[in-house]
Structure formats: structure tokens, C-alpha cells
mmCIF file of C-alpha atoms in Angstrom:
data_model
loop_
_atom_site.group_PDB
_atom_site.id
_atom_site.type_symbol
_atom_site.label_atom_id
_atom_site.label_comp_id
_atom_site.label_asym_id
_atom_site.label_seq_id
_atom_site.Cartn_x
_atom_site.Cartn_y
_atom_site.Cartn_z
ATOM 1 C CA MET A 21 11.370 47.871 69.660
ATOM 2 C CA LYS A 22 8.913 50.709 69.221
ATOM 3 C CA SER A 23 5.478 50.104 67.748
ATOM 4 C CA ALA A 24 5.231 50.564 63.987
ATOM 5 C CA LYS A 25 4.395 54.033 62.713
ATOM 6 C CA ASN A 26 1.282 54.072 60.544
ATOM 7 C CA ILE A 27 2.215 56.429 57.731
ATOM 8 C CA LEU A 28 -0.653 55.209 55.531
ATOM 9 C CA GLN A 29 -3.355 57.355 57.075
ATOM 10 C CA PRO A 30 -4.554 60.940 56.548
ATOM 11 C CA GLU A 31 -1.858 63.270 57.818
ATOM 12 C CA ASN A 32 -0.934 66.884 57.064
ATOM 13 C CA ARG A 33 2.478 67.075 58.672
ATOM 14 C CA PRO A 34 5.496 66.415 56.415
ATOM 15 C CA LEU A 35 6.463 62.773 56.172
ATOM 16 C CA LYS A 36 10.017 62.572 57.520
ATOM 17 C CA THR A 37 11.762 60.399 54.948
ATOM 18 C CA ALA A 38 15.287 59.073 54.476
ATOM 19 C CA VAL A 39 16.417 57.695 51.111
ATOM 20 C CA LEU A 40 19.253 55.188 51.378
ATOM 21 C CA VAL A 41 21.036 55.151 48.009
ATOM 22 C CA LEU A 42 23.513 52.390 47.129
ATOM 23 C CA ASP A 43 26.229 52.419 44.486
ATOM 24 C CA ASP A 44 25.102 51.091 41.089
ATOM 25 C CA SER A 45 21.457 51.988 41.657
ATOM 26 C CA ASN A 46 19.457 52.550 38.500
ATOM 27 C CA THR A 47 18.904 56.233 37.871
ATOM 28 C CA LEU A 48 15.292 55.724 36.837
ATOM 29 C CA SER A 49 14.495 53.758 40.005
ATOM 30 C CA PHE A 50 16.100 56.501 42.087
ATOM 31 C CA ALA A 51 14.056 59.180 40.306
ATOM 32 C CA ALA A 52 10.875 57.100 40.638
ATOM 33 C CA ALA A 53 11.195 57.255 44.421
ATOM 34 C CA ILE A 54 12.222 60.898 44.610
ATOM 35 C CA ASP A 55 10.247 62.778 41.975
ATOM 36 C CA PRO A 56 6.748 61.934 43.284
ATOM 37 C CA MET A 57 7.796 63.499 46.599
ATOM 38 C CA ARG A 58 9.127 66.597 44.838
ATOM 39 C CA ALA A 59 5.961 66.866 42.744
ATOM 40 C CA ALA A 60 3.736 66.484 45.807
ATOM 41 C CA ASN A 61 5.573 69.320 47.565
ATOM 42 C CA ARG A 62 5.268 71.510 44.484
ATOM 43 C CA LEU A 63 1.532 70.919 44.064
ATOM 44 C CA ALA A 64 0.781 71.356 47.762
ATOM 45 C CA GLY A 65 2.864 74.517 47.977
ATOM 46 C CA ARG A 66 4.328 73.222 51.231
ATOM 47 C CA PRO A 67 6.458 70.296 52.442
ATOM 48 C CA VAL A 68 4.418 67.120 52.096
ATOM 49 C CA PHE A 69 7.629 65.108 52.257
ATOM 50 C CA ASP A 70 10.802 66.130 54.071
ATOM 51 C CA TRP A 71 13.639 63.883 52.960
ATOM 52 C CA ASP A 72 17.369 63.380 53.321
ATOM 53 C CA TYR A 73 19.765 61.199 51.332
ATOM 54 C CA VAL A 74 21.864 58.680 53.225
ATOM 55 C CA ASN A 75 24.586 56.295 52.113
ATOM 56 C CA ALA A 76 25.848 52.974 53.387
ATOM 57 C CA SER A 77 29.305 53.799 54.685
ATOM 58 C CA GLY A 78 30.207 57.432 54.228
ATOM 59 C CA ASP A 79 31.248 57.126 50.574
ATOM 60 C CA ILE A 80 29.133 59.146 48.146
ATOM 61 C CA PRO A 81 27.084 56.690 46.021
ATOM 62 C CA MET A 82 27.221 56.772 42.226
ATOM 63 C CA LEU A 83 24.212 55.798 40.115
ATOM 64 C CA THR A 84 24.530 53.702 36.948
ATOM 65 C CA SER A 85 24.375 56.916 34.903
ATOM 66 C CA GLY A 86 27.459 58.294 36.642
ATOM 67 C CA LEU A 87 25.476 60.775 38.740
ATOM 68 C CA THR A 88 26.486 61.016 42.389
ATOM 69 C CA VAL A 89 24.139 61.616 45.313
ATOM 70 C CA PRO A 90 25.414 63.866 48.139
ATOM 71 C CA SER A 91 24.430 62.112 51.357
ATOM 72 C CA PHE A 92 25.434 61.322 54.911
ATOM 73 C CA PRO A 93 26.127 57.905 56.461
ATOM 74 C CA LEU A 94 23.277 55.674 57.596
ATOM 75 C CA ALA A 95 25.026 55.407 60.978
ATOM 76 C CA ARG A 96 24.184 59.076 61.573
ATOM 77 C CA LEU A 97 20.467 58.622 60.864
ATOM 78 C CA THR A 98 18.669 58.521 64.186
ATOM 79 C CA ASP A 99 14.997 58.614 63.245
ATOM 80 C CA CYS A 100 12.569 58.830 60.334
ATOM 81 C CA ASP A 101 9.011 57.850 59.490
ATOM 82 C CA LEU A 102 9.913 56.215 56.167
ATOM 83 C CA LEU A 103 13.218 54.745 54.985
ATOM 84 C CA ILE A 104 13.375 54.039 51.241
ATOM 85 C CA VAL A 105 16.158 51.642 50.232
ATOM 86 C CA VAL A 106 17.184 52.148 46.597
ATOM 87 C CA ALA A 107 19.602 49.553 45.215
ATOM 88 C CA GLY A 108 20.424 48.062 41.833
ATOM 89 C CA PHE A 109 23.466 45.885 41.185
ATOM 90 C CA GLN A 110 26.264 44.371 43.318
ATOM 91 C CA LEU A 111 23.814 43.489 46.090
ATOM 92 C CA ALA A 112 26.056 40.860 47.683
ATOM 93 C CA ARG A 113 28.790 43.480 48.026
ATOM 94 C CA HIS A 114 26.367 45.961 49.573
ATOM 95 C CA ALA A 115 24.924 43.527 52.133
ATOM 96 C CA THR A 116 27.591 44.187 54.745
ATOM 97 C CA PRO A 117 26.984 43.432 58.433
ATOM 98 C CA SER A 118 27.102 47.172 59.084
ATOM 99 C CA LEU A 119 24.418 47.983 56.522
ATOM 100 C CA LEU A 120 22.122 45.161 57.617
ATOM 101 C CA ALA A 121 22.491 46.189 61.252
ATOM 102 C CA GLY A 122 21.665 49.771 60.270
ATOM 103 C CA LEU A 123 18.481 48.662 58.539
ATOM 104 C CA ARG A 124 17.425 46.626 61.560
ATOM 105 C CA ARG A 125 18.179 49.587 63.829
ATOM 106 C CA ILE A 126 15.929 51.935 61.854
ATOM 107 C CA ALA A 127 13.200 49.281 61.628
ATOM 108 C CA ALA A 128 13.310 48.956 65.418
ATOM 109 C CA THR A 129 12.312 52.622 65.719
ATOM 110 C CA GLY A 130 8.975 51.718 64.116
ATOM 111 C CA ALA A 131 9.752 53.345 60.754
ATOM 112 C CA MET A 132 8.195 52.062 57.569
ATOM 113 C CA ILE A 133 10.942 50.412 55.469
ATOM 114 C CA ALA A 134 10.419 50.421 51.695
ATOM 115 C CA GLY A 135 12.601 48.750 49.059
ATOM 116 C CA VAL A 136 12.955 49.779 45.421
ATOM 117 C CA ASP A 137 14.456 47.576 42.690
ATOM 118 C CA GLY A 138 17.253 45.740 44.568
ATOM 119 C CA GLY A 139 16.233 47.267 47.889
ATOM 120 C CA PRO A 140 13.999 44.317 48.863
ATOM 121 C CA TRP A 141 17.045 42.007 48.668
ATOM 122 C CA LEU A 142 18.843 44.012 51.323
ATOM 123 C CA MET A 143 15.704 44.173 53.446
ATOM 124 C CA ALA A 144 15.367 40.394 53.196
ATOM 125 C CA GLU A 145 19.056 39.862 54.022
ATOM 126 C CA ALA A 146 18.462 41.913 57.171
ATOM 127 C CA GLY A 147 15.522 39.663 58.096
ATOM 128 C CA LEU A 148 13.034 42.512 57.731
ATOM 129 C CA LEU A 149 10.783 40.663 55.279
ATOM 130 C CA ASP A 150 10.401 37.378 57.156
ATOM 131 C CA ASN A 151 6.740 36.298 56.968
ATOM 132 C CA HIS A 152 5.873 39.382 54.888
ATOM 133 C CA PRO A 153 4.666 39.398 51.278
ATOM 134 C CA ALA A 154 7.337 41.016 49.127
ATOM 135 C CA THR A 155 8.413 41.450 45.549
ATOM 136 C CA THR A 156 11.441 42.512 43.553
ATOM 137 C CA HIS A 157 12.225 43.025 39.869
ATOM 138 C CA TRP A 158 10.876 40.169 37.732
ATOM 139 C CA GLU A 159 14.404 39.269 36.545
ATOM 140 C CA ASP A 160 15.321 38.330 40.114
ATOM 141 C CA LEU A 161 12.075 36.887 41.476
ATOM 142 C CA GLU A 162 13.071 33.233 41.078
ATOM 143 C CA ASN A 163 16.432 33.718 42.784
ATOM 144 C CA PHE A 164 14.828 35.930 45.428
ATOM 145 C CA SER A 165 12.275 33.260 46.265
ATOM 146 C CA ALA A 166 14.951 30.557 46.508
ATOM 147 C CA ARG A 167 17.294 32.719 48.589
ATOM 148 C CA PHE A 168 14.627 33.821 51.074
ATOM 149 C CA PRO A 169 12.137 30.952 51.618
ATOM 150 C CA GLN A 170 10.816 32.665 54.746
ATOM 151 C CA VAL A 171 9.552 35.571 52.611
ATOM 152 C CA ASP A 172 6.142 35.342 50.914
ATOM 153 C CA CYS A 173 7.463 36.111 47.426
ATOM 154 C CA ARG A 174 4.916 37.717 45.065
ATOM 155 C CA THR A 175 4.915 38.671 41.389
ATOM 156 C CA ASP A 176 3.042 41.866 42.349
ATOM 157 C CA ARG A 177 4.254 45.217 41.087
ATOM 158 C CA PHE A 178 4.520 46.428 44.676
ATOM 159 C CA THR A 179 3.505 45.075 48.069
ATOM 160 C CA VAL A 180 2.340 46.644 51.315
ATOM 161 C CA SER A 181 2.523 44.714 54.585
ATOM 162 C CA GLN A 182 2.298 46.455 57.953
ATOM 163 C CA SER A 183 5.530 48.484 58.155
ATOM 164 C CA ARG A 184 7.091 47.041 55.005
ATOM 165 C CA MET A 185 6.752 48.004 51.331
ATOM 166 C CA THR A 186 8.566 46.594 48.314
ATOM 167 C CA SER A 187 8.441 47.409 44.606
ATOM 168 C CA GLY A 188 9.621 45.617 41.501
ATOM 169 C CA GLY A 189 11.306 48.441 39.612
ATOM 170 C CA ALA A 190 10.988 52.049 38.500
ATOM 171 C CA THR A 191 7.352 52.318 37.393
ATOM 172 C CA PRO A 192 6.077 50.217 40.320
ATOM 173 C CA ALA A 193 8.080 52.519 42.602
ATOM 174 C CA VAL A 194 6.105 55.480 41.225
ATOM 175 C CA GLU A 195 2.923 53.521 41.960
ATOM 176 C CA MET A 196 4.129 52.737 45.478
ATOM 177 C CA MET A 197 4.820 56.417 46.153
ATOM 178 C CA LEU A 198 1.409 57.383 44.751
ATOM 179 C CA HIS A 199 -0.108 54.792 47.099
ATOM 180 C CA ILE A 200 1.501 56.600 50.046
ATOM 181 C CA ILE A 201 0.322 59.983 48.767
ATOM 182 C CA THR A 202 -3.211 58.660 48.276
ATOM 183 C CA ALA A 203 -3.349 57.282 51.818
ATOM 184 C CA ARG A 204 -2.125 60.535 53.370
ATOM 185 C CA HIS A 205 -3.660 63.198 51.114
ATOM 186 C CA GLY A 206 -6.453 61.568 49.142
ATOM 187 C CA ALA A 207 -6.909 60.101 45.671
ATOM 188 C CA GLY A 208 -7.622 63.461 44.063
ATOM 189 C CA PHE A 209 -4.296 64.918 45.133
ATOM 190 C CA ALA A 210 -2.460 61.726 44.120
ATOM 191 C CA ASP A 211 -4.104 61.899 40.676
ATOM 192 C CA ARG A 212 -2.784 65.441 40.260
ATOM 193 C CA VAL A 213 0.708 64.253 41.139
ATOM 194 C CA ALA A 214 0.383 61.372 38.661
ATOM 195 C CA GLY A 215 -0.808 63.815 36.036
ATOM 196 C CA LEU A 216 2.471 65.712 36.216
ATOM 197 C CA PHE A 217 4.179 62.569 34.883
ATOM 198 C CA LEU A 218 1.380 61.772 32.398
ATOM 199 C CA TYR A 219 0.974 58.561 34.363
ATOM 200 C CA ASP A 220 -2.477 57.018 34.089
ATOM 201 C CA GLY A 221 -1.852 53.368 34.948
ATOM 202 C CA PRO A 222 -3.757 51.600 37.707
ATOM 203 C CA GLY A 223 -1.886 51.697 41.004
ATOM 204 C CA THR A 224 -3.055 48.259 42.111
ATOM 205 C CA PRO A 225 -0.307 46.515 44.094
ATOM 206 C CA ALA A 226 -1.297 42.971 43.113
ATOM 207 C CA ARG A 227 -1.225 43.670 39.378
ATOM 208 C CA PRO A 228 1.525 41.290 38.192
ATOM 209 C CA GLN A 229 4.774 42.391 36.639
ATOM 210 C CA SER A 230 5.296 41.640 32.969
ATOM 211 C CA ARG A 231 8.433 40.955 30.949
ATOM 212 C CA LEU A 232 7.094 42.895 27.968
ATOM 213 C CA ALA A 233 5.583 46.366 28.332
ATOM 214 C CA THR A 234 2.742 47.587 26.136
ATOM 215 C CA SER A 235 2.306 51.202 25.232
ATOM 216 C CA GLY A 236 0.072 53.548 23.317
ATOM 217 C CA ARG A 237 -3.186 51.983 22.209
ATOM 218 C CA HIS A 238 -1.852 48.442 22.601
ATOM 219 C CA LYS A 239 -2.766 47.463 26.149
ATOM 220 C CA HIS A 240 -3.807 44.256 27.838
ATOM 221 C CA ASN A 241 -7.337 43.639 28.954
ATOM 222 C CA ALA A 242 -8.220 41.192 31.723
ATOM 223 C CA LEU A 243 -8.198 38.162 29.404
ATOM 224 C CA THR A 244 -4.926 38.873 27.610
ATOM 225 C CA ALA A 245 -3.239 39.844 30.886
ATOM 226 C CA LYS A 246 -4.165 36.489 32.419
ATOM 227 C CA ALA A 247 -2.990 34.692 29.298
ATOM 228 C CA ASN A 248 0.274 36.640 29.446
ATOM 229 C CA ALA A 249 0.779 35.590 33.079
ATOM 230 C CA LEU A 250 0.286 31.919 32.155
ATOM 231 C CA MET A 251 2.796 32.277 29.337
ATOM 232 C CA GLU A 252 5.411 33.940 31.531
ATOM 233 C CA ALA A 253 5.059 31.140 34.085
ATOM 234 C CA ALA A 254 5.785 28.500 31.426
ATOM 235 C CA LEU A 255 8.591 29.806 29.224
ATOM 236 C CA ASP A 256 10.555 26.557 29.390
ATOM 237 C CA GLU A 257 7.625 24.349 28.374
ATOM 238 C CA PRO A 258 5.306 26.481 26.217
ATOM 239 C CA LEU A 259 1.628 25.757 26.707
ATOM 240 C CA PRO A 260 -0.558 24.987 23.690
ATOM 241 C CA LEU A 261 -2.977 27.795 22.902
ATOM 242 C CA ALA A 262 -5.927 25.466 23.461
ATOM 243 C CA ASN A 263 -4.713 24.733 27.007
ATOM 244 C CA ILE A 264 -4.349 28.427 27.808
ATOM 245 C CA ALA A 265 -7.819 29.142 26.478
ATOM 246 C CA GLU A 266 -9.330 26.246 28.437
ATOM 247 C CA THR A 267 -7.643 27.406 31.663
ATOM 248 C CA LEU A 268 -9.115 30.873 31.135
ATOM 249 C CA GLY A 269 -12.580 29.554 30.315
ATOM 250 C CA THR A 270 -12.625 30.824 26.758
ATOM 251 C CA SER A 271 -11.991 29.538 23.245
ATOM 252 C CA ALA A 272 -8.764 29.654 21.270
ATOM 253 C CA ARG A 273 -10.564 31.690 18.622
ATOM 254 C CA SER A 274 -11.706 34.285 21.163
ATOM 255 C CA LEU A 275 -8.190 34.497 22.592
ATOM 256 C CA GLN A 276 -6.827 35.048 19.092
ATOM 257 C CA GLN A 277 -9.320 37.846 18.517
ATOM 258 C CA GLN A 278 -8.517 39.580 21.809
ATOM 259 C CA PHE A 279 -4.757 39.501 21.237
ATOM 260 C CA ARG A 280 -5.244 40.894 17.737
ATOM 261 C CA LEU A 281 -7.624 43.595 18.977
ATOM 262 C CA ARG A 282 -5.704 44.623 22.099
ATOM 263 C CA LEU A 283 -2.054 43.987 21.202
ATOM 264 C CA ASN A 284 -2.091 43.826 17.403
ATOM 265 C CA THR A 285 -0.459 40.402 17.428
ATOM 266 C CA THR A 286 -1.308 36.730 17.836
ATOM 267 C CA PRO A 287 -1.026 34.803 21.099
ATOM 268 C CA GLN A 288 1.570 32.554 19.474
ATOM 269 C CA ASP A 289 3.789 35.455 18.414
ATOM 270 C CA HIS A 290 3.350 37.179 21.777
ATOM 271 C CA TYR A 291 4.426 33.957 23.515
ATOM 272 C CA LEU A 292 7.447 33.653 21.220
ATOM 273 C CA GLN A 293 8.481 37.247 21.927
ATOM 274 C CA LEU A 294 8.305 36.585 25.680
ATOM 275 C CA ARG A 295 10.547 33.549 25.292
ATOM 276 C CA LEU A 296 13.038 35.381 23.073
ATOM 277 C CA ALA A 297 13.155 38.392 25.409
ATOM 278 C CA GLU A 298 14.021 36.044 28.259
ATOM 279 C CA ALA A 299 16.594 34.306 26.045
ATOM 280 C CA ARG A 300 18.285 37.634 25.323
ATOM 281 C CA ARG A 301 18.403 38.435 29.031
ATOM 282 C CA LEU A 302 19.979 35.071 29.823
ATOM 283 C CA VAL A 303 22.533 35.502 27.021
ATOM 284 C CA THR A 304 23.635 38.963 28.154
ATOM 285 C CA ASP A 305 23.200 38.696 31.929
ATOM 286 C CA THR A 306 24.305 35.113 32.715
ATOM 287 C CA ASP A 307 27.049 32.639 31.820
ATOM 288 C CA LEU A 308 24.635 29.783 31.094
ATOM 289 C CA PRO A 309 25.592 27.644 28.080
ATOM 290 C CA LEU A 310 23.510 28.495 25.014
ATOM 291 C CA MET A 311 21.972 25.024 24.931
ATOM 292 C CA GLU A 312 20.685 25.495 28.485
ATOM 293 C CA ILE A 313 19.275 28.898 27.513
ATOM 294 C CA ALA A 314 17.507 27.292 24.561
ATOM 295 C CA GLN A 315 15.947 24.682 26.847
ATOM 296 C CA ALA A 316 15.032 27.285 29.489
ATOM 297 C CA THR A 317 13.066 29.227 26.880
ATOM 298 C CA GLY A 318 11.209 26.323 25.317
ATOM 299 C CA PHE A 319 13.326 25.451 22.271
ATOM 300 C CA THR A 320 13.836 21.762 21.621
ATOM 301 C CA SER A 321 16.891 22.167 19.404
ATOM 302 C CA GLN A 322 19.878 24.472 19.208
ATOM 303 C CA SER A 323 19.239 25.139 15.523
ATOM 304 C CA SER A 324 15.638 26.313 16.002
ATOM 305 C CA PHE A 325 16.756 28.505 18.901
ATOM 306 C CA ALA A 326 19.571 30.009 16.828
ATOM 307 C CA ARG A 327 17.251 30.839 13.910
ATOM 308 C CA ALA A 328 14.561 32.395 16.104
ATOM 309 C CA PHE A 329 17.091 34.379 18.136
ATOM 310 C CA ARG A 330 18.811 35.831 15.073
ATOM 311 C CA THR A 331 15.470 36.750 13.492
ATOM 312 C CA ALA A 332 14.281 38.499 16.641
ATOM 313 C CA HIS A 333 17.481 40.263 17.659
ATOM 314 C CA GLY A 334 19.399 40.673 14.387
ATOM 315 C CA ASN A 335 22.420 38.828 15.716
ATOM 316 C CA SER A 336 23.312 35.368 16.901
ATOM 317 C CA ALA A 337 23.248 34.593 20.610
ATOM 318 C CA ARG A 338 26.957 33.748 20.478
ATOM 319 C CA ASP A 339 27.901 37.031 18.799
ATOM 320 C CA LEU A 340 25.707 39.040 21.161
ATOM 321 C CA ARG A 341 27.342 37.440 24.190
ATOM 322 C CA GLN A 342 30.804 38.079 22.755
ATOM 323 C CA ALA A 343 29.942 41.733 22.099
ATOM 324 C CA GLN A 344 28.618 42.047 25.656
ATOM 325 C CA ASN A 345 31.796 40.531 27.061
ATOM 326 C CA ASN A 346 33.892 42.935 24.986
ATOM 327 C CA VAL A 347 31.956 45.900 26.389
ATOM 328 C CA VAL A 348 32.488 44.689 29.958
ATOM 329 C CA THR A 349 36.181 44.076 29.342
ATOM 330 C CA GLY A 350 36.577 47.536 27.830
ATOM 331 C CA ALA A 351 34.836 49.140 30.788
ATOM 332 C CA GLN A 352 37.101 47.250 33.189
ATOM 333 C CA ILE A 353 40.200 48.456 31.325
ATOM 334 C CA LEU A 354 38.985 52.054 31.428
ATOM 335 C CA SER A 355 38.167 51.762 35.111
ATOM 336 C CA PHE A 356 41.641 50.345 35.849
ATOM 337 C CA ALA A 357 43.312 53.077 33.787
ATOM 338 C CA SER A 358 41.327 55.738 35.615
ATOM 339 C CA ALA A 359 42.323 54.271 38.965
ATOM 340 C CA GLN A 360 45.978 54.236 37.891
ATOM 341 C CA ARG A 361 45.825 57.912 36.902
ATOM 342 C CA GLN A 362 44.361 58.813 40.297
ATOM 343 C CA HIS A 363 47.322 57.130 41.995
#
């Protein structure tokens, strides 16, 4: 195994990059990895990044939007400085022995391996994240941590560890790419790249992911962000406001004022919205019984859960799940019909 290449240092030569794209990758996550490189090349007026697209097995990958990515097989990739693994859904299907061996082969050349969205799962399956801090999208963090106990699982937006990088989704992937650009070409140049996307968020890796985004003038400060993190960690057994305030070394009244000032809401309503957002995700993305979803999001009775869910989402949890199932069934029928026509 060759020694790891340090790509996070000042360097003027183009960074030789390969982007491994898997079927069912989110289009926004794909663009988040690619467009900062394109923008850096445009601003520099020369190749700052030199990248190729690769696929897992020779089949052209299709993103969730239906876009396809012309690429060549990973087996034909012999060398690169940075391999970015972009994945979204169907990770168990993608984690073939051939793909995992290919990832280990490229890692053995000393290349930096970076995962976006579902990419960290494949890196972990290949054993490339053992004893490294790593993250993935917040929806999957609990399962990720249970599946890979040898990985130091973090809630960070993105992580950097020797020759490994992982990010938790599209916006953190932009931040991860800006981190690389900063290390190689300076903060001023990276700020100009960020400016092309009107991105002005802090690129701090350890800043935790959040289930609810804030935009415009409604943004967390240090106190509300810490309160939000405590809430997200206790969705199944909601903490009393007084306990949150005491943990943060402040008063309930001060916490109320800060949430009203920064987010234009109360801590109680913010907490409820976090729980209901998670409930909606569990209804649409899992097969858990509704009573278990109610308990997992801090509701002590099915009736109180049903009322709160309908108020928040304009539909009952049962109806929403049925509508979701109908959409999936319809898509499967269309896919089968299309396949029949091709034959």
C-alpha cells in the first residue's frame, strides 16, 4: 500500500479526481460535488480540478432525476488523487464484492477517498472507515452507527480524517469541496467560489446536521443551535423546556426569547415540528406501525399523534402512507411496462 497522498495542502497543479456515480444518486448531491470544481476552474481560468466520471460495472448510472452520467468502469481507473463516491438509494444492491474491492484498490494507491450522501456507507462496507470519524445523512446515522460499530460515527456535516472524507448530504458536500479548495488555494479563492452559489454558511466540519433547515433572517445562534441538538437527540422522550435550559446554563425565559428572536417561534413549537417532521419521514420511508411511529416521536397516545400529524401535514398518517404506496406501485407498473416494450 502506498503512503497517503496529502491533497489538503497548497498546490497549483490540477487535482486529479475521479467521481464514482451510482444509480439512484440524488441529483443535488451529485451537483454539490461537481459544481464547486467547475466553478473553481472557471474562476482560476485554468484546470484546478481535472476529473473523470466512473461507474460501478460498466452500465451508465441514472440519477434520481432521470439524468444519466456518461462514465467508464471503475475497473479501468488506475490512479487518481481524489475519488469521490456519490451514492443515494439501493446501497445494499450497490455494495457488490467487485465494487468494494475496487474501492479498496484505489485506496491502496494512497488516494483520498470521499463519500457523499450514501457514499460513506459503501466506504464503510469496504472497511475504509474503520477507526475513522465519519458521517452520513442524518436520516441514516442511527442505522449507520449500528451497522458499522468500528466507525467513529459523528453527527457532523462533514468529516476529514487522514485520507478519508465523508459528508452528510448535498449542502455539506459543497462545504467539503470548499474545504479542499481552501486548503489548496486559500480562503480568499474559496470564498469567491462560494460566492458564485450565494453560499455564505460556515464551512465548519463539526457543525451538526439538523432535521429542519432555517433560511432567510431566521437562523440559529449558538444557544438555539445547542437546544436544537438536544431536542433532536430526544425525539422519543421530549425533554421539558426547563431541563433543556438548565443543561445549557440559561433560563427557560431566555431560551423562549432567543427562539422568538432568532427563529420566530417558541422552543415548544420548534420541538413539536422536529418530532412531526421525523414522524412524516417514518410514515413515508418505513413500514413501522403507526403506533410505533407515535411512540418514536414522543406521543403517548395514538389519538394525540393523529391530531398533531393531520394539523401539521394536512392529511392523516394512514392516508399519507397509502398515497405513498400508490405512487410506488404506479411507478413499478410503469417501469415493468417500459421493460416489456423494450423486449
